[in-house]
Amino acid sequence: VVPRAAAARLRRILAGEQIRVLPEWLDAAAEHGFRVPAQALPDLLERGRGDRMLRPSIARASGRRGVWLALQNTDWAYLVGAGDDPGGGPEVWETGTRNRRVAYLTMLRNTEPERARELLRETWAKEPAPDRAAFLATFEHGLSLGDEEFLEAALEDRGKDVRQIASDLLARLPGSAYGARMAARARGCLAPVARTVRGRRRTWIQVEPPHAHDEDMARDGVPFHPSGSFAPRGAGGPVGTRAAWLREILARTPLSTWTELFALPPMEIVCLPIGAAAAEPSRQGDAVSESDGRDVHIGWAKAAHAQRDGAWARALLKGGVMVDEPDALADLLSVLPAGERDAAAADLIRWVQGRSDLLRVLERVPGPWTGPLAATVVATLTASAERPTQRDDHLVTQLCRLADQRLDPAAAARLDPLVARGDAAPRAVTDMIATLRFRDEMLKELTP
C-alpha cells in the first residue's frame, strides 16, 4: 500500500480538500505500484458512482481488493470492466455483464487476439447492437490483418455504431482493402500538377473534391453529411458538403498514399502550395486557395492522429499549415515522442495566442506541462494578469482552472512575483499556486 503520508493526504482529498487532484493521486500511485489503503476503498468506490471519468483511475489504483469489493456491492459493480481485470475467467464471457465481458475480451485481445475474435464470432448474431459495438471496439487492441474479414462484414451491420467502429478500425489497418479503396478515392481528389509561377517550375497540389456521394462511400464510413458540414470556417465561409466529403476521405486514407504519389517526405508535401482544379478558374492562379488548403490539411491531420504517424504529425505541426480547427493539430501532440511534445505544444500555443482557440487547444494538451510549454503558459498567465480587462480576467480564470491540474508543480515559484506585487493578485492565480504546491507535496509522497 501507499506510504503513511500519502494515505493521510488521500484522506484529506476524499474529505474535500483539493478534490480535483484525486485522479492524479490515483494515477501516480498506480504508476509507482502502490494500491489504495483498504479503509479508503469504500469512500473511493462510492465517489466513482457519480464520476465516470474517475473510474479508470480508481480501477488502476484499487487492485484486486477493489474488484472483490465491487463484486459484493451492485452499486460499485461499475468498477468491474472499468479496468483490465474482468473479475474472473472464461465464465465471465458466458454469464458476465456487458462491462465485464468487454474487460474479458480486452484482456484476450491483448494476449490472444485470434481467440478473442473467434469467441465474438460465435455469439455475434445473438448480441444486441450496443453490445456488438462495445465488443468490436476492443479490436483496437492487437489489431491486425487477421481481423480484416470480420471488420469488412461488420460494415454491413444493422447497427450504425457498429458500422462506424468497423470503418474507423479498418482505416487504421495498414495493407487493408479498405485502405486501398479510400486511397483510390483520395487520388481522384488530389493530384500533383507542375506549374510555372513567376518563371519557376513548381509542383502544386490540385484539388477536386468529390462531386457526388454514393452507397459505396456510405458503406466505407463517409456519411452524406459528415460532422462539420456547413459549419463556419475560420475564414468565414461555410464548410460545404463536398469539402466535408473531401476531409472525411483524406482522414481515412493511408498516409503512405501521398509519400508514394508525390515521391516526397511528409514535411515537403505539407509545404506544397494547394490550388483548385482547372474547372474552378476563379479559385486558382498564383495564390494558394486557402479553403482547399484547409480541407486538405485538416484531413491529413485527422489521418495522422488516427494512424499514429509521428512523421506526419511533426510535419503538420511544423509546416505552417492552414487549419481552421487548431484543436485538430493539438490532437497530434499525443502522436509525437514524449521528448518533442512540450516544445511542439509551446509553438502551437504561440500560434493561437490572443485567439479564442487558445483554451480549446490547451484543453487537449495533457499534463504534465513542462519545459517550453510550462514557460509559455506562465508567460501567457503573467501577461494576461497584468492587463485588467474583462477579457483577460476571463482568460486568467479559465487558464488557471486548467493549469492548476496540468502545469509542472515546480512552476509555482515562477508565479510568485504575481502574488508579491503591491496590488492584489487575481484570486484564480493564488488558488492555482496553492494547488500546485499541494500537488508538489503529494507527488513527492508517492515517489519511492
Short mmCIF file of C-alpha atoms in Angstrom, two decimals:
data_model
loop_
_atom_site.label_atom_id
_atom_site.label_comp_id
_atom_site.label_asym_id
_atom_site.label_seq_id
_atom_site.Cartn_x
_atom_site.Cartn_y
_atom_site.Cartn_z
CA VAL A 1 0.00 0.00 0.00
CA VAL A 2 0.96 3.66 -0.22
CA PRO A 3 3.27 5.30 2.34
CA ARG A 4 1.66 6.68 5.51
CA ALA A 5 1.96 10.33 4.44
CA ALA A 6 0.34 9.57 1.07
CA ALA A 7 -2.51 7.69 2.78
CA ALA A 8 -3.10 10.67 5.07
CA ARG A 9 -3.21 13.01 2.08
CA LEU A 10 -5.71 10.73 0.32
CA ARG A 11 -7.99 11.01 3.37
CA ARG A 12 -7.74 14.81 3.13
CA ILE A 13 -8.56 14.73 -0.58
CA LEU A 14 -11.56 12.42 -0.10
CA ALA A 15 -12.77 14.77 2.65
CA GLY A 16 -12.91 17.56 0.05
CA GLU A 17 -9.50 19.26 0.17
CA GLN A 18 -8.23 19.83 -3.39
CA ILE A 19 -10.62 17.12 -4.61
CA ARG A 20 -9.79 17.81 -8.27
CA VAL A 21 -6.31 16.30 -7.82
CA LEU A 22 -7.77 12.89 -6.94
CA PRO A 23 -7.28 11.40 -10.45
CA GLU A 24 -3.62 12.44 -10.41
CA TRP A 25 -3.11 10.93 -6.94
CA LEU A 26 -4.63 7.63 -8.12
CA ASP A 27 -2.65 7.54 -11.38
CA ALA A 28 0.62 8.38 -9.63
CA ALA A 29 0.01 5.70 -7.01
CA ALA A 30 -0.71 3.07 -9.68
CA GLU A 31 2.31 4.15 -11.73
CA HIS A 32 4.60 3.52 -8.76
CA GLY A 33 3.00 0.15 -7.98
CA PHE A 34 1.05 1.32 -4.92
CA ARG A 35 -2.52 0.39 -4.00
CA VAL A 36 -5.21 2.38 -2.23
CA PRO A 37 -5.41 1.56 1.51
CA ALA A 38 -8.25 -0.87 2.21
CA GLN A 39 -10.00 1.51 4.60
CA ALA A 40 -10.22 4.19 1.89
CA LEU A 41 -11.73 1.92 -0.78
CA PRO A 42 -15.44 2.24 0.20
CA ASP A 43 -15.32 6.06 0.09
CA LEU A 44 -13.40 5.94 -3.17
CA LEU A 45 -15.76 3.45 -4.83
CA GLU A 46 -18.74 5.49 -3.69
CA ARG A 47 -17.25 8.60 -5.28
CA GLY A 48 -16.78 6.71 -8.53
CA ARG A 49 -20.54 6.04 -8.70
CA GLY A 50 -21.14 9.66 -9.66
CA ASP A 51 -17.97 10.32 -11.66
CA ARG A 52 -17.49 8.16 -14.74
CA MET A 53 -14.25 9.92 -15.70
CA LEU A 54 -12.72 8.84 -12.39
CA ARG A 55 -13.47 5.14 -12.79
CA PRO A 56 -10.44 4.03 -14.85
CA SER A 57 -8.11 5.71 -12.35
CA ILE A 58 -9.90 4.01 -9.45
CA ALA A 59 -9.61 0.65 -11.21
CA ARG A 60 -5.86 1.07 -11.74
CA ALA A 61 -5.13 2.02 -8.13
CA SER A 62 -7.57 -0.23 -6.24
CA GLY A 63 -6.25 -3.58 -7.49
CA ARG A 64 -7.82 -6.97 -6.82
CA ARG A 65 -9.25 -5.87 -3.47
CA GLY A 66 -11.22 -3.15 -5.23
CA VAL A 67 -12.59 -5.65 -7.75
CA TRP A 68 -13.55 -8.02 -4.92
CA LEU A 69 -15.42 -5.25 -3.12
CA ALA A 70 -17.16 -4.24 -6.35
CA LEU A 71 -18.42 -7.80 -6.80
CA GLN A 72 -20.03 -7.65 -3.33
CA ASN A 73 -21.98 -4.43 -3.92
CA THR A 74 -24.05 -3.81 -7.03
CA ASP A 75 -23.64 -0.05 -6.56
CA TRP A 76 -19.93 -0.49 -7.17
CA ALA A 77 -20.20 -3.03 -9.98
CA TYR A 78 -19.14 -0.35 -12.46
CA LEU A 79 -15.53 -0.98 -11.38
CA VAL A 80 -15.52 -4.47 -12.90
CA GLY A 81 -14.88 -3.64 -16.52
CA ALA A 82 -13.58 -0.13 -15.91
CA GLY A 83 -10.06 -1.54 -15.67
CA ASP A 84 -8.11 -4.50 -17.00
CA ASP A 85 -9.44 -7.05 -14.51
CA PRO A 86 -12.71 -8.72 -15.61
CA GLY A 87 -13.14 -10.27 -12.16
CA GLY A 88 -13.00 -13.87 -13.34
CA GLY A 89 -12.02 -16.32 -16.08
CA PRO A 90 -13.78 -17.72 -19.18
CA GLU A 91 -17.10 -17.90 -17.33
CA VAL A 92 -17.23 -14.10 -17.48
CA TRP A 93 -17.76 -14.26 -21.25
CA GLU A 94 -20.70 -16.64 -20.78
CA THR A 95 -22.51 -15.04 -17.85
CA GLY A 96 -21.00 -11.63 -17.08
CA THR A 97 -22.42 -8.16 -17.58
CA ARG A 98 -21.52 -6.22 -20.70
CA ASN A 99 -18.77 -4.30 -18.88
CA ARG A 100 -17.20 -7.49 -17.55
CA ARG A 101 -17.40 -9.17 -20.95
CA VAL A 102 -15.73 -6.13 -22.55
CA ALA A 103 -12.96 -6.33 -19.94
CA TYR A 104 -12.51 -10.06 -20.60
CA LEU A 105 -12.43 -9.57 -24.37
CA THR A 106 -9.95 -6.70 -23.99
CA MET A 107 -7.70 -8.90 -21.89
CA LEU A 108 -7.82 -11.61 -24.57
CA ARG A 109 -7.21 -9.12 -27.39
CA ASN A 110 -4.00 -8.09 -25.64
CA THR A 111 -2.74 -11.67 -25.38
CA GLU A 112 -4.65 -13.90 -27.83
CA PRO A 113 -6.41 -11.66 -30.37
CA GLU A 114 -7.37 -14.56 -32.66
CA ARG A 115 -9.10 -16.39 -29.81
CA ALA A 116 -10.95 -13.22 -28.81
CA ARG A 117 -12.15 -12.75 -32.38
CA GLU A 118 -13.42 -16.34 -32.62
CA LEU A 119 -15.22 -16.07 -29.29
CA LEU A 120 -17.03 -12.99 -30.54
CA ARG A 121 -17.78 -14.61 -33.91
CA GLU A 122 -19.60 -17.46 -32.13
CA THR A 123 -22.04 -15.14 -30.35
CA TRP A 124 -22.09 -12.17 -32.77
CA ALA A 125 -25.51 -12.82 -34.31
CA LYS A 126 -27.17 -13.10 -30.88
CA GLU A 127 -25.68 -9.94 -29.37
CA PRO A 128 -27.76 -6.71 -29.26
CA ALA A 129 -26.36 -3.81 -31.30
CA PRO A 130 -24.98 -1.80 -28.32
CA ASP A 131 -23.09 -4.90 -27.14
CA ARG A 132 -21.77 -5.62 -30.64
CA ALA A 133 -20.40 -2.07 -30.81
CA ALA A 134 -18.75 -2.33 -27.37
CA PHE A 135 -17.20 -5.71 -28.18
CA LEU A 136 -15.97 -4.64 -31.61
CA ALA A 137 -14.25 -1.60 -30.10
CA THR A 138 -11.90 -3.98 -28.24
CA PHE A 139 -10.33 -4.84 -31.62
CA GLU A 140 -8.20 -1.72 -31.29
CA HIS A 141 -6.03 -3.95 -29.10
CA GLY A 142 -3.93 -6.32 -31.19
CA LEU A 143 -5.46 -5.08 -34.45
CA SER A 144 -4.08 -6.97 -37.47
CA LEU A 145 -4.94 -8.06 -40.99
CA GLY A 146 -6.35 -11.22 -39.43
CA ASP A 147 -9.29 -9.05 -38.32
CA GLU A 148 -9.97 -7.64 -41.78
CA GLU A 149 -12.60 -10.16 -42.89
CA PHE A 150 -14.58 -9.74 -39.66
CA LEU A 151 -14.41 -5.94 -39.86
CA GLU A 152 -15.41 -5.86 -43.53
CA ALA A 153 -18.50 -7.92 -42.68
CA ALA A 154 -19.29 -5.50 -39.85
CA LEU A 155 -19.51 -2.66 -42.39
CA GLU A 156 -22.88 -4.22 -43.36
CA ASP A 157 -24.14 -4.43 -39.77
CA ARG A 158 -27.59 -3.12 -38.85
CA GLY A 159 -26.15 -1.03 -36.02
CA LYS A 160 -24.87 2.42 -37.00
CA ASP A 161 -22.29 2.48 -34.21
CA VAL A 162 -21.03 -0.97 -35.21
CA ARG A 163 -20.53 0.19 -38.81
CA GLN A 164 -18.72 3.34 -37.66
CA ILE A 165 -16.36 1.44 -35.37
CA ALA A 166 -15.61 -1.09 -38.10
CA SER A 167 -14.75 1.62 -40.64
CA ASP A 168 -12.61 3.50 -38.10
CA LEU A 169 -10.64 0.35 -37.30
CA LEU A 170 -10.17 -0.55 -40.96
CA ALA A 171 -8.86 2.97 -41.62
CA ARG A 172 -6.08 2.27 -39.11
CA LEU A 173 -5.17 -1.12 -40.60
CA PRO A 174 -2.14 -0.96 -42.94
CA GLY A 175 -2.41 -3.01 -46.11
CA SER A 176 -6.19 -3.46 -45.97
CA ALA A 177 -8.55 -3.48 -48.94
CA TYR A 178 -10.42 -0.67 -47.19
CA GLY A 179 -7.28 1.47 -47.27
CA ALA A 180 -6.85 0.74 -50.97
CA ARG A 181 -10.45 1.83 -51.67
CA MET A 182 -10.00 5.07 -49.76
CA ALA A 183 -6.66 5.73 -51.48
CA ALA A 184 -8.32 5.33 -54.88
CA ARG A 185 -10.97 7.89 -53.92
CA ALA A 186 -8.37 10.26 -52.50
CA ARG A 187 -6.17 10.12 -55.60
CA GLY A 188 -9.21 11.24 -57.55
CA CYS A 189 -9.37 14.33 -55.34
CA LEU A 190 -5.69 15.34 -55.07
CA ALA A 191 -3.11 15.29 -57.83
CA PRO A 192 0.40 16.73 -58.33
CA VAL A 193 0.48 19.37 -61.06
CA ALA A 194 3.57 21.12 -62.43
CA ARG A 195 3.00 24.87 -62.89
CA THR A 196 5.22 27.76 -63.84
CA VAL A 197 4.97 30.57 -61.29
CA ARG A 198 6.99 33.74 -61.87
CA GLY A 199 9.26 31.87 -64.22
CA ARG A 200 9.86 28.94 -61.86
CA ARG A 201 8.59 25.40 -62.34
CA ARG A 202 6.82 24.25 -59.18
CA THR A 203 4.71 21.31 -58.04
CA TRP A 204 1.24 22.17 -56.79
CA ILE A 205 -1.47 20.03 -55.28
CA GLN A 206 -4.56 20.25 -57.44
CA VAL A 207 -7.78 19.71 -55.50
CA GLU A 208 -11.06 18.38 -56.89
CA PRO A 209 -13.50 17.45 -54.09
CA PRO A 210 -15.93 14.58 -54.79
CA HIS A 211 -18.86 15.61 -56.97
CA ALA A 212 -21.32 13.03 -55.63
CA HIS A 213 -21.95 10.68 -52.75
CA ASP A 214 -22.73 7.01 -53.35
CA GLU A 215 -23.60 3.84 -51.45
CA ASP A 216 -20.02 2.58 -51.51
CA MET A 217 -18.83 5.76 -49.78
CA ALA A 218 -21.56 5.38 -47.17
CA ARG A 219 -20.60 1.73 -46.60
CA ASP A 220 -17.00 2.78 -46.00
CA GLY A 221 -17.97 5.26 -43.30
CA VAL A 222 -18.21 8.52 -45.28
CA PRO A 223 -21.69 9.83 -44.38
CA PHE A 224 -23.74 12.06 -46.65
CA HIS A 225 -23.44 14.84 -44.06
CA PRO A 226 -20.09 14.36 -42.27
CA SER A 227 -19.52 16.06 -38.95
CA GLY A 228 -18.75 19.70 -39.68
CA SER A 229 -20.79 20.03 -42.87
CA PHE A 230 -21.98 23.63 -43.21
CA ALA A 231 -20.12 24.64 -40.02
CA PRO A 232 -18.44 28.07 -40.18
CA ARG A 233 -14.87 28.13 -41.43
CA GLY A 234 -12.13 30.07 -39.73
CA ALA A 235 -12.03 32.23 -42.84
CA GLY A 236 -15.73 32.99 -42.58
CA GLY A 237 -17.37 30.81 -45.25
CA PRO A 238 -19.23 27.55 -44.64
CA VAL A 239 -17.70 24.09 -44.95
CA GLY A 240 -19.87 22.72 -47.73
CA THR A 241 -20.83 19.12 -48.33
CA ARG A 242 -18.17 18.44 -50.98
CA ALA A 243 -15.44 19.89 -48.78
CA ALA A 244 -16.66 17.79 -45.84
CA TRP A 245 -16.58 14.65 -48.03
CA LEU A 246 -13.01 15.52 -49.02
CA ARG A 247 -11.92 15.92 -45.39
CA GLU A 248 -13.53 12.62 -44.44
CA ILE A 249 -11.92 10.72 -47.32
CA LEU A 250 -8.47 12.14 -46.59
CA ALA A 251 -8.87 11.34 -42.89
CA ARG A 252 -9.44 7.68 -43.80
CA THR A 253 -6.73 7.34 -46.46
CA PRO A 254 -3.36 5.70 -45.65
CA LEU A 255 -0.78 8.48 -45.43
CA SER A 256 1.65 6.35 -47.40
CA THR A 257 -0.59 7.17 -50.40
CA TRP A 258 0.88 10.67 -50.51
CA THR A 259 4.55 9.85 -49.99
CA GLU A 260 4.22 7.39 -52.88
CA LEU A 261 2.27 9.79 -55.12
CA PHE A 262 4.44 12.86 -54.57
CA ALA A 263 7.73 10.99 -54.00
CA LEU A 264 8.49 13.45 -51.19
CA PRO A 265 8.77 13.21 -47.38
CA PRO A 266 5.80 14.45 -45.31
CA MET A 267 7.39 17.81 -44.41
CA GLU A 268 7.86 18.74 -48.07
CA ILE A 269 4.38 17.52 -49.01
CA VAL A 270 2.59 19.66 -46.41
CA CYS A 271 4.53 22.71 -47.63
CA LEU A 272 3.38 22.31 -51.25
CA PRO A 273 1.01 25.05 -52.47
CA ILE A 274 -2.57 23.94 -52.95
CA GLY A 275 -4.96 25.12 -55.65
CA ALA A 276 -8.36 24.28 -57.07
CA ALA A 277 -8.78 22.21 -60.19
CA ALA A 278 -8.89 23.88 -63.59
CA ALA A 279 -12.66 23.52 -63.57
CA GLU A 280 -12.75 26.34 -61.00
CA PRO A 281 -10.64 29.06 -62.60
CA SER A 282 -11.83 31.74 -60.19
CA ARG A 283 -10.08 29.97 -57.36
CA GLN A 284 -6.73 29.26 -59.00
CA GLY A 285 -3.77 31.28 -60.07
CA ASP A 286 -0.61 32.22 -58.31
CA ALA A 287 -2.24 32.44 -54.88
CA VAL A 288 -2.85 29.37 -52.79
CA SER A 289 -6.54 28.57 -52.28
CA GLU A 290 -6.98 28.87 -48.52
CA SER A 291 -10.24 26.94 -48.43
CA ASP A 292 -8.80 23.97 -50.33
CA GLY A 293 -5.64 24.13 -48.23
CA ARG A 294 -7.65 23.95 -45.02
CA ASP A 295 -9.68 21.00 -46.25
CA VAL A 296 -6.56 19.05 -47.26
CA HIS A 297 -4.60 19.83 -44.11
CA ILE A 298 -7.47 19.06 -41.74
CA GLY A 299 -7.96 15.70 -43.47
CA TRP A 300 -4.27 14.89 -43.18
CA ALA A 301 -4.22 15.96 -39.52
CA LYS A 302 -7.07 13.60 -38.69
CA ALA A 303 -5.37 10.80 -40.62
CA ALA A 304 -2.07 11.33 -38.79
CA HIS A 305 -3.88 11.17 -35.45
CA ALA A 306 -5.84 8.02 -36.32
CA GLN A 307 -2.81 6.27 -37.83
CA ARG A 308 -0.45 7.44 -35.04
CA ASP A 309 2.06 8.63 -37.65
CA GLY A 310 4.78 10.66 -35.95
CA ALA A 311 6.45 11.90 -39.15
CA TRP A 312 3.19 13.36 -40.49
CA ALA A 313 2.22 14.78 -37.09
CA ARG A 314 5.59 16.53 -36.87
CA ALA A 315 5.27 17.88 -40.42
CA LEU A 316 1.76 19.24 -39.87
CA LEU A 317 2.71 20.89 -36.59
CA LYS A 318 5.86 22.49 -38.00
CA GLY A 319 4.87 23.11 -41.61
CA GLY A 320 2.78 26.25 -41.14
CA VAL A 321 -0.35 24.51 -42.42
CA MET A 322 -3.71 26.19 -42.85
CA VAL A 323 -6.21 24.62 -40.47
CA ASP A 324 -9.45 26.17 -39.27
CA GLU A 325 -9.64 23.71 -36.37
CA PRO A 326 -6.47 24.23 -34.30
CA ASP A 327 -7.66 21.61 -31.84
CA ALA A 328 -7.13 19.01 -34.60
CA LEU A 329 -3.45 19.99 -34.55
CA ALA A 330 -3.46 19.82 -30.74
CA ASP A 331 -4.60 16.20 -31.01
CA LEU A 332 -1.40 15.46 -32.94
CA LEU A 333 0.73 16.25 -29.90
CA SER A 334 -0.14 12.84 -28.44
CA VAL A 335 1.37 11.19 -31.53
CA LEU A 336 4.79 12.78 -31.06
CA PRO A 337 7.53 11.16 -28.96
CA ALA A 338 7.34 12.41 -25.36
CA GLY A 339 10.56 14.40 -25.71
CA GLU A 340 9.12 16.54 -28.52
CA ARG A 341 5.66 17.30 -27.14
CA ASP A 342 6.35 20.26 -24.87
CA ALA A 343 8.25 22.27 -27.49
CA ALA A 344 5.65 21.48 -30.17
CA ALA A 345 2.80 22.40 -27.81
CA ALA A 346 4.53 25.68 -26.93
CA ASP A 347 4.83 26.55 -30.64
CA LEU A 348 1.15 25.75 -31.15
CA ILE A 349 0.12 27.91 -28.18
CA ARG A 350 2.15 30.83 -29.51
CA TRP A 351 0.45 30.37 -32.90
CA VAL A 352 -3.06 30.72 -31.41
CA GLN A 353 -2.04 33.39 -28.87
CA GLY A 354 -4.71 36.05 -28.46
CA ARG A 355 -7.40 33.94 -30.15
CA SER A 356 -10.43 32.24 -28.69
CA ASP A 357 -8.86 28.94 -29.76
CA LEU A 358 -6.20 29.15 -27.03
CA LEU A 359 -8.23 27.46 -24.30
CA ARG A 360 -9.68 24.89 -26.71
CA VAL A 361 -6.16 23.92 -27.75
CA LEU A 362 -4.83 23.76 -24.19
CA GLU A 363 -7.74 21.58 -23.10
CA ARG A 364 -6.42 18.93 -25.49
CA VAL A 365 -2.84 19.05 -24.20
CA PRO A 366 -2.47 16.54 -21.35
CA GLY A 367 -0.22 17.21 -18.40
CA PRO A 368 2.33 17.50 -17.08
CA TRP A 369 3.14 20.77 -18.81
CA THR A 370 6.90 21.15 -18.51
CA GLY A 371 9.84 22.84 -20.25
CA PRO A 372 8.97 25.28 -23.06
CA LEU A 373 5.24 24.63 -22.70
CA ALA A 374 5.27 25.50 -18.99
CA ALA A 375 7.28 28.65 -19.74
CA THR A 376 4.80 29.70 -22.45
CA VAL A 377 1.77 29.11 -20.20
CA VAL A 378 3.38 31.05 -17.32
CA ALA A 379 4.22 33.92 -19.69
CA THR A 380 0.64 33.96 -21.00
CA LEU A 381 -0.77 33.99 -17.48
CA THR A 382 1.58 36.74 -16.37
CA ALA A 383 0.83 38.96 -19.36
CA SER A 384 -2.94 38.47 -19.03
CA ALA A 385 -2.94 39.03 -15.25
CA GLU A 386 -1.18 42.37 -15.76
CA ARG A 387 -3.90 43.58 -18.15
CA PRO A 388 -7.02 44.47 -16.12
CA THR A 389 -9.55 43.91 -18.92
CA GLN A 390 -12.64 41.77 -18.60
CA ARG A 391 -11.46 39.55 -21.44
CA ASP A 392 -8.08 38.96 -19.78
CA ASP A 393 -9.71 38.31 -16.39
CA HIS A 394 -11.81 35.60 -18.01
CA LEU A 395 -8.74 34.10 -19.72
CA VAL A 396 -6.77 34.08 -16.45
CA THR A 397 -9.62 32.35 -14.60
CA GLN A 398 -10.10 29.67 -17.25
CA LEU A 399 -6.39 29.14 -17.83
CA CYS A 400 -5.71 28.77 -14.10
CA ARG A 401 -8.52 26.24 -13.91
CA LEU A 402 -6.66 24.14 -16.50
CA ALA A 403 -3.11 24.84 -15.41
CA ASP A 404 -3.54 24.00 -11.74
CA GLN A 405 -4.01 20.33 -12.69
CA ARG A 406 -1.53 20.12 -15.58
CA LEU A 407 1.29 22.59 -15.02
CA ASP A 408 4.51 21.20 -13.59
CA PRO A 409 4.22 21.95 -9.84
CA ALA A 410 7.73 23.42 -9.90
CA ALA A 411 6.30 26.33 -11.92
CA ALA A 412 4.68 27.73 -8.76
CA ALA A 413 7.87 29.62 -7.90
CA ARG A 414 7.74 31.41 -11.27
CA LEU A 415 4.29 32.73 -10.44
CA ASP A 416 5.20 34.08 -7.00
CA PRO A 417 6.05 37.55 -8.40
CA LEU A 418 2.38 37.95 -9.35
CA VAL A 419 1.37 37.40 -5.73
CA ALA A 420 4.16 39.63 -4.39
CA ARG A 421 3.01 42.69 -6.35
CA GLY A 422 1.64 45.64 -4.47
CA ASP A 423 -1.83 45.29 -5.99
CA ALA A 424 -3.86 42.20 -5.26
CA ALA A 425 -3.19 39.21 -7.48
CA PRO A 426 -6.20 37.59 -9.14
CA ARG A 427 -7.86 35.04 -6.85
CA ALA A 428 -7.56 32.41 -9.57
CA VAL A 429 -3.76 32.79 -9.57
CA THR A 430 -3.39 32.44 -5.79
CA ASP A 431 -5.69 29.40 -5.81
CA MET A 432 -3.66 27.85 -8.63
CA ILE A 433 -0.36 28.39 -6.80
CA ALA A 434 -1.83 26.71 -3.71
CA THR A 435 -2.92 23.74 -5.82
CA LEU A 436 0.50 23.47 -7.48
CA ARG A 437 2.20 23.36 -4.08
CA PHE A 438 -0.30 20.76 -2.83
CA ARG A 439 0.42 18.62 -5.90
CA ASP A 440 4.17 19.01 -5.44
CA GLU A 441 3.98 17.63 -1.90
CA MET A 442 1.54 14.93 -3.00
CA LEU A 443 3.76 13.62 -5.80
CA LYS A 444 6.84 13.60 -3.57
CA GLU A 445 4.95 11.44 -1.06
CA LEU A 446 4.14 8.94 -3.81
CA THR A 447 7.70 8.73 -5.14
CA PRO A 448 9.51 5.66 -3.72
#
